[in-house]
Coordinates of C-alpha atoms and ligand atoms in Angstrom, one line a residue:
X1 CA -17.3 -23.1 -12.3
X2 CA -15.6 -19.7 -11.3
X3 CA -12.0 -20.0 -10.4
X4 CA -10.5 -18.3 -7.3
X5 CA -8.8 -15.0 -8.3
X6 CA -5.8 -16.0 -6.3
X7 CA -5.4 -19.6 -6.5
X8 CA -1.8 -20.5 -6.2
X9 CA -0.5 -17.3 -5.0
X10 CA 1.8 -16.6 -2.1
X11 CA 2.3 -13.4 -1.0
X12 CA 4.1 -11.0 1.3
X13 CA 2.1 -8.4 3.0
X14 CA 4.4 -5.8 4.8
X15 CA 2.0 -3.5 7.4
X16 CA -0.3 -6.2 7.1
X17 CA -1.8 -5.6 10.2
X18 CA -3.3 -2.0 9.6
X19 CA -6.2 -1.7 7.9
X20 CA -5.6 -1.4 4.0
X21 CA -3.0 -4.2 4.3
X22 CA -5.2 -5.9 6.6
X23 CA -8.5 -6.0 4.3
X24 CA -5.7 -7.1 1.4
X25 CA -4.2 -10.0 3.2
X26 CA -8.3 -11.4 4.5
X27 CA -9.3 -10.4 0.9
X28 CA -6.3 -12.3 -0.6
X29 CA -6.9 -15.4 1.9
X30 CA -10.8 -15.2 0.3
X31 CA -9.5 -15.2 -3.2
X32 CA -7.2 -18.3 -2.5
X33 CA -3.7 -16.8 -2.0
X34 CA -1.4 -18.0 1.0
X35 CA -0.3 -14.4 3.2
X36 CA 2.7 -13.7 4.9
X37 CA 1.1 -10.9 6.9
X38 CA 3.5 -9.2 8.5
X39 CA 3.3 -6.6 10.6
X40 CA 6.1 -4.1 13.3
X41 CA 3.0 -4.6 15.4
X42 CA 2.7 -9.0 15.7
X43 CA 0.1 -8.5 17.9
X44 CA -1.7 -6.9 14.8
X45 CA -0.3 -9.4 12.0
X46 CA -1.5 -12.3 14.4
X47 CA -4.8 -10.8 14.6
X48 CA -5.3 -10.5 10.9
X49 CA -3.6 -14.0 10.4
X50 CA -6.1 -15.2 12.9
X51 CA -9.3 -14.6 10.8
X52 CA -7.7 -15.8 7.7
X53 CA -6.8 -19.1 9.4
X54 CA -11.0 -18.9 11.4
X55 CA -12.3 -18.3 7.6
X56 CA -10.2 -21.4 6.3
X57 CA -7.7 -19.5 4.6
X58 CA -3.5 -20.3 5.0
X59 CA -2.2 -17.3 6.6
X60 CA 1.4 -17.0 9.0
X61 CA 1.8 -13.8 11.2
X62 CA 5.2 -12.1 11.4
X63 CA 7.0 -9.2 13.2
X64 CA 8.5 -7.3 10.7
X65 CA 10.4 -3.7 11.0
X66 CA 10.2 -2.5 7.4
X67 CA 12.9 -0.2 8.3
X68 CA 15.6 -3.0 9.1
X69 CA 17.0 -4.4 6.1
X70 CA 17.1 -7.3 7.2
X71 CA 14.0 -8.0 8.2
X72 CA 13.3 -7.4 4.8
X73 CA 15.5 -10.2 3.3
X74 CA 14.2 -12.4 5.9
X75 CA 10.8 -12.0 5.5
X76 CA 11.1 -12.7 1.9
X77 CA 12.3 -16.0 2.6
X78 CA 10.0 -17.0 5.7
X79 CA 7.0 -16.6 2.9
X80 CA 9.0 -18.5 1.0
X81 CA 9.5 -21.1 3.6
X82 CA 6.2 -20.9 4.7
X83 CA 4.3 -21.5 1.4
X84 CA 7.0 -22.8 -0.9
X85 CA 7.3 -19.8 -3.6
X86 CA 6.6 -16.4 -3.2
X87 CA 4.2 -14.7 -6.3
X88 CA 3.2 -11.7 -4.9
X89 CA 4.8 -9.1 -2.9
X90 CA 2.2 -6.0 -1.8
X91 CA 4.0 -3.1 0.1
X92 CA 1.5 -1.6 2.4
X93 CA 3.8 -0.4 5.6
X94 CA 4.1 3.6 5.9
X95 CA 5.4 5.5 8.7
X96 CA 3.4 8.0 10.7
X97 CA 5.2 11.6 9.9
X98 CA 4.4 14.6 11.3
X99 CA 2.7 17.7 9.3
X100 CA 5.5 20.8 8.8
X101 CA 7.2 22.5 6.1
X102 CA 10.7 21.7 5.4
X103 CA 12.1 24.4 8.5
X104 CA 9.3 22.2 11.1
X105 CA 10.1 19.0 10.1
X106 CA 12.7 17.4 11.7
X107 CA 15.8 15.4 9.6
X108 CA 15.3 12.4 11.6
X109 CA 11.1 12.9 10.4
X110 CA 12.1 13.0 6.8
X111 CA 14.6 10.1 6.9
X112 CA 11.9 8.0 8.4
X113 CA 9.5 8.7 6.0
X114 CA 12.2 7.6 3.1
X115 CA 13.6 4.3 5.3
X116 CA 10.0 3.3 6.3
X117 CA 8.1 4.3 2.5
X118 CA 10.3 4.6 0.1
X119 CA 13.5 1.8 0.8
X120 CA 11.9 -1.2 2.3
X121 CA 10.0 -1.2 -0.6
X122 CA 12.9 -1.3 -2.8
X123 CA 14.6 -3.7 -0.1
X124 CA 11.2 -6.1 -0.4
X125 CA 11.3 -6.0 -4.1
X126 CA 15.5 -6.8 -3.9
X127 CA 14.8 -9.8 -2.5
X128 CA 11.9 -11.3 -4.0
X129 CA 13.2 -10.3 -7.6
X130 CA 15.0 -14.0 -7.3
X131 CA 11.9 -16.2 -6.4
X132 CA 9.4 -14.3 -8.4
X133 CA 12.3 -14.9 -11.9
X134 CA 12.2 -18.3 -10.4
X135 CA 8.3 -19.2 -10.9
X136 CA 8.5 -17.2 -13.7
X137 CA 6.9 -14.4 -12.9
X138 CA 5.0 -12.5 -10.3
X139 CA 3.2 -9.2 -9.4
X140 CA 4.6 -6.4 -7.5
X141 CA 1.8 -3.8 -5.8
X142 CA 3.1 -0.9 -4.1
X143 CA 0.6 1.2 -2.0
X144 CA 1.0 4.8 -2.8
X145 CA -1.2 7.7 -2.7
X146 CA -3.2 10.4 -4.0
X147 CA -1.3 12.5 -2.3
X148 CA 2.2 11.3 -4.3
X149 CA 0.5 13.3 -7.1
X150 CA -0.1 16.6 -6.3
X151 CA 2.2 19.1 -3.6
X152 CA 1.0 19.1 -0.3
X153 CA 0.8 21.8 2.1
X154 CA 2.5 20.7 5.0
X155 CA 3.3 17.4 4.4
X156 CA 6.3 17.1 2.1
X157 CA 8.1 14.1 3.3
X158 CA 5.0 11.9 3.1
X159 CA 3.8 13.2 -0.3
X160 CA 7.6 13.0 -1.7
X161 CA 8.3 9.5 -0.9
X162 CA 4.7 8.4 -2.2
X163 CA 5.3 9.9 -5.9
X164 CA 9.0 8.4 -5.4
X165 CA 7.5 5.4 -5.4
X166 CA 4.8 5.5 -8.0
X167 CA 8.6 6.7 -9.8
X168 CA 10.5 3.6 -8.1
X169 CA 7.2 0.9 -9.5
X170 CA 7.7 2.4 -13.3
X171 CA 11.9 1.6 -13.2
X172 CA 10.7 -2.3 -11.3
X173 CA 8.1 -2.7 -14.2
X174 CA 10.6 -1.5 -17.1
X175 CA 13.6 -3.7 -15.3
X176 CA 11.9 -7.1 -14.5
X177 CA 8.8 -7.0 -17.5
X178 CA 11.0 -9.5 -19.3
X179 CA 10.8 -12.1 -16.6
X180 CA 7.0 -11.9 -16.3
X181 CA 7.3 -9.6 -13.5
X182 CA 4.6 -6.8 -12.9
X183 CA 4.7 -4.1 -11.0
X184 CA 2.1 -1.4 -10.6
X185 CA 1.2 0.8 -7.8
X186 CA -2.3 1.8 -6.2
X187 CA -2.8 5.1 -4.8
X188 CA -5.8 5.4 -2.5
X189 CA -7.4 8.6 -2.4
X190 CA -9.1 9.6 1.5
X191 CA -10.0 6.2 3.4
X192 CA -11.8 5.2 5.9
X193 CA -9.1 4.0 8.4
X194 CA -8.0 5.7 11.6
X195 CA -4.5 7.1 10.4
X196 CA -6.6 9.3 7.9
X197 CA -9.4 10.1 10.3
X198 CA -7.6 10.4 13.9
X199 CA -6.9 14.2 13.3
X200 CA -10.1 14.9 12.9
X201 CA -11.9 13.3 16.3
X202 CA -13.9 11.1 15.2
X203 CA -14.7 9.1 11.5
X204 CA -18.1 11.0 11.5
X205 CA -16.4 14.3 11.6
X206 CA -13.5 12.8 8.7
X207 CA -16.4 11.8 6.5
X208 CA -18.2 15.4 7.0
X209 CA -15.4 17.2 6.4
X210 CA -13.2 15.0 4.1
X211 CA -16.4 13.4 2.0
X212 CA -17.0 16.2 -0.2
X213 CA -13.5 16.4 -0.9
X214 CA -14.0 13.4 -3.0
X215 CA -16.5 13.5 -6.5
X216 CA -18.2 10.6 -4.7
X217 CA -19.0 12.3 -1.6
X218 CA -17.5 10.0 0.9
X219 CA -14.3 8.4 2.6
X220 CA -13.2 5.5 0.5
X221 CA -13.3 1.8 2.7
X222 CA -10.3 -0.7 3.1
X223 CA -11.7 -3.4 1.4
X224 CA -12.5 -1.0 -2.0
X225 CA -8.4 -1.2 -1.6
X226 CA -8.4 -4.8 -1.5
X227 CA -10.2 -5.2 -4.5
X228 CA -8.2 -3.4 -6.3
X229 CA -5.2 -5.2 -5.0
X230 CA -6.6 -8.1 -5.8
X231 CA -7.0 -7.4 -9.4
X232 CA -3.5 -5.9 -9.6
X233 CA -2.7 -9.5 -8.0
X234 CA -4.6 -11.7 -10.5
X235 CA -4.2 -12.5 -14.4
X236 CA -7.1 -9.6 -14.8
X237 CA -4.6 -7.7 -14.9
X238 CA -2.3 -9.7 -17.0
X239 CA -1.7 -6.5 -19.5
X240 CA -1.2 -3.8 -16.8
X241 CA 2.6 -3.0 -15.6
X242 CA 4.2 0.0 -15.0
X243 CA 0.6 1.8 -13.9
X244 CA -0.8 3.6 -11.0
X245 CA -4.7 2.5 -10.7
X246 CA -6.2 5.8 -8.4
X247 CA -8.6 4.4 -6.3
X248 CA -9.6 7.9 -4.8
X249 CA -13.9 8.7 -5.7
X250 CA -12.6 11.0 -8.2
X251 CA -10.8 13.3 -5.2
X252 CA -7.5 14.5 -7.8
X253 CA -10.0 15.3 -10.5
X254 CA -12.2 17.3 -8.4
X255 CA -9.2 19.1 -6.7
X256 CA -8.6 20.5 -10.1
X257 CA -11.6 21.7 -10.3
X258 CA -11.9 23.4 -6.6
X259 CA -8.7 25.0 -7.3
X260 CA -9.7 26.6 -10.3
X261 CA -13.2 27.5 -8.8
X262 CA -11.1 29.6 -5.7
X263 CA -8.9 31.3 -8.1
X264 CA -12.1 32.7 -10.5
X265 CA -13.9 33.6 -7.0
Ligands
LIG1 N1 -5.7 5.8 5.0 C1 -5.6 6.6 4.0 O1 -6.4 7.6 3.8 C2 -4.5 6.4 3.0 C3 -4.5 7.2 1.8 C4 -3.5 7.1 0.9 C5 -2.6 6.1 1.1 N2 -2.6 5.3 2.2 C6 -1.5 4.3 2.4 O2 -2.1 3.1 2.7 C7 -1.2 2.3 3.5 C8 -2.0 1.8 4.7 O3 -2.7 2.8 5.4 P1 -3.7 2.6 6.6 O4 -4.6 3.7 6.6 O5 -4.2 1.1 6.5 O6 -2.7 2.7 7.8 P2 -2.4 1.8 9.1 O7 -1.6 2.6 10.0 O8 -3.7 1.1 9.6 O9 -1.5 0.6 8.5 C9 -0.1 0.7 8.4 C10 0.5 -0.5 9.0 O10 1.9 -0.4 8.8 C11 2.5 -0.9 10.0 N3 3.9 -0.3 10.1 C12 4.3 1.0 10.4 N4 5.6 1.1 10.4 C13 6.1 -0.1 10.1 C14 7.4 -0.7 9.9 N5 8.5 0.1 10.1 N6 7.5 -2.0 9.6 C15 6.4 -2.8 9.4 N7 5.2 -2.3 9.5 C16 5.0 -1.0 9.9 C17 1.6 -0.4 11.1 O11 1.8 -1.1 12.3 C18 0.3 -0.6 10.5 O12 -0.3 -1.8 10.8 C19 -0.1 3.2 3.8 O13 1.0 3.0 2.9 C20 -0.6 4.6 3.6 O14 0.4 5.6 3.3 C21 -3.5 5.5 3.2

């Protein structure tokens, strides 16, 4: 009989209450992991929590404000209180920034974008370094982006603290790989979610406009994130540290090509 992917597993699941770390926490819950989901918005990480617990899963609900540090230590250890051990800690939180150039954007814009993306993450990781040694070993899964891979017009805070922390998940996989620790980020390219589409009315009009941007033709869905979080997660990916798994229909490789087809035109 087939196992659960996640059997055993506890983990911490910071901006749990959006929608890629929302489908990763139900989808973990499914899989047979306990969730800390938490959340700056509880009302969200309650809601989320709420299905899991509906659906049979184990799942607690937390306020969290990434950008307090220690609401990071803290919520390390309220997983670990919760559930006994903490396995698996999935970084999902990311601050809204605006789009401008480095003369629009404000200092208190950029510093966000590092506190909120870049440090909690290396807070989170801090912290659960010591229970994750302790059961020796665990998986680290940073959410990233497309966008961390390329420059970006307009957009230079987000874009800089995403390929900082593809950087930052390389240096956790290299440090801890000797305690059974992995660490590996996923970069989603476009997805279906309303912090990608708000800007541009409606989903319709993101999926008209932003599809063909991607090989596949489309907006990628939350829960195509959670599967690959979920096999990050699991011993599927038992030889895999240190790597960024793009999750993006193929949108960087097509950019390639779109950029060189603009220049011969
Ligand atoms: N949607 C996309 O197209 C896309 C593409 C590439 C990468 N990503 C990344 O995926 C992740 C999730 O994106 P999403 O579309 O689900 O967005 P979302 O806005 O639905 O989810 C983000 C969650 O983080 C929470 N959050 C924000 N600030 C926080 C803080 N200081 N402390 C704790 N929680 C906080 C929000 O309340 C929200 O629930 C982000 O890291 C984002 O950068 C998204």
């Amino acid at each position: 009989m087939k196992s659960l992917a996640l059997e055993g597993c506890v983990a911490l699941v910071t901006g749990g209450g959006g929608e890629i770390g929302g489908a990763i926490a139900r989808r973990f819950a499914m899989e047979g992991a306990s969730v800390l989901v938490a959340d700056i918005s509880l009302a969200k990480a309650q809601l989320v929590a709420g299905d899991i617990e509906r659906a049979c899963g184990r799942a607690v609900a937390r306020a969290m404000d990434v950008a307090v540090p220690e609401d990071c230590a803290e919520s390390v250890e309220a997983a670990v209180a919760a559930f006994g051990k903490l396995t698996t800690l999935v970084n999902v939180a990311a601050a809204v920034t605006p789009n401008g150039n480095v003369e629009e954007l404000s200092l208190e814009d950029w510093t966000k974008a590092l506190t909120v993306n870049l440090t909690a993450s290396f807070l989170t990781a801090k912290h659960a370094m010591p229970h994750m040694r302790a059961n020796g070993g665990g998986s680290i899964i940073n959410i990233a982006s497309q966008l961390g891979q390329i420059g970006v017009m307009r957009r230079p805070a987000y874009s800089t603290t995403k390929a900082a922390l593809i950087q930052l998940t390389k240096c956790l996989a290299v440090d801890y790989a000797r305690d059974g620790i992995r660490a590996n980020s996923l970069s989603p390219g476009s997805i279906n979610t309303e912090r990608s589409t708000s800007s541009w009315g409606s989903r319709e009009e993101a999926q008209r406009m932003r599809g063909p941007a991607h090989l596949l033709g489309r907006l990628g869905e939350a829960d195509e994130m959670a599967a690959g979080a979920v096999f990050l997660a699991s011993d599927e990916s038992s030889f895999m540290t240190g790597a960024d798994l793009l999750l993006d229909g193929g949108y960087l490789a097509f950019k390639g090509e779109m950029a060189l087809a603009s220049v011969r035109s």
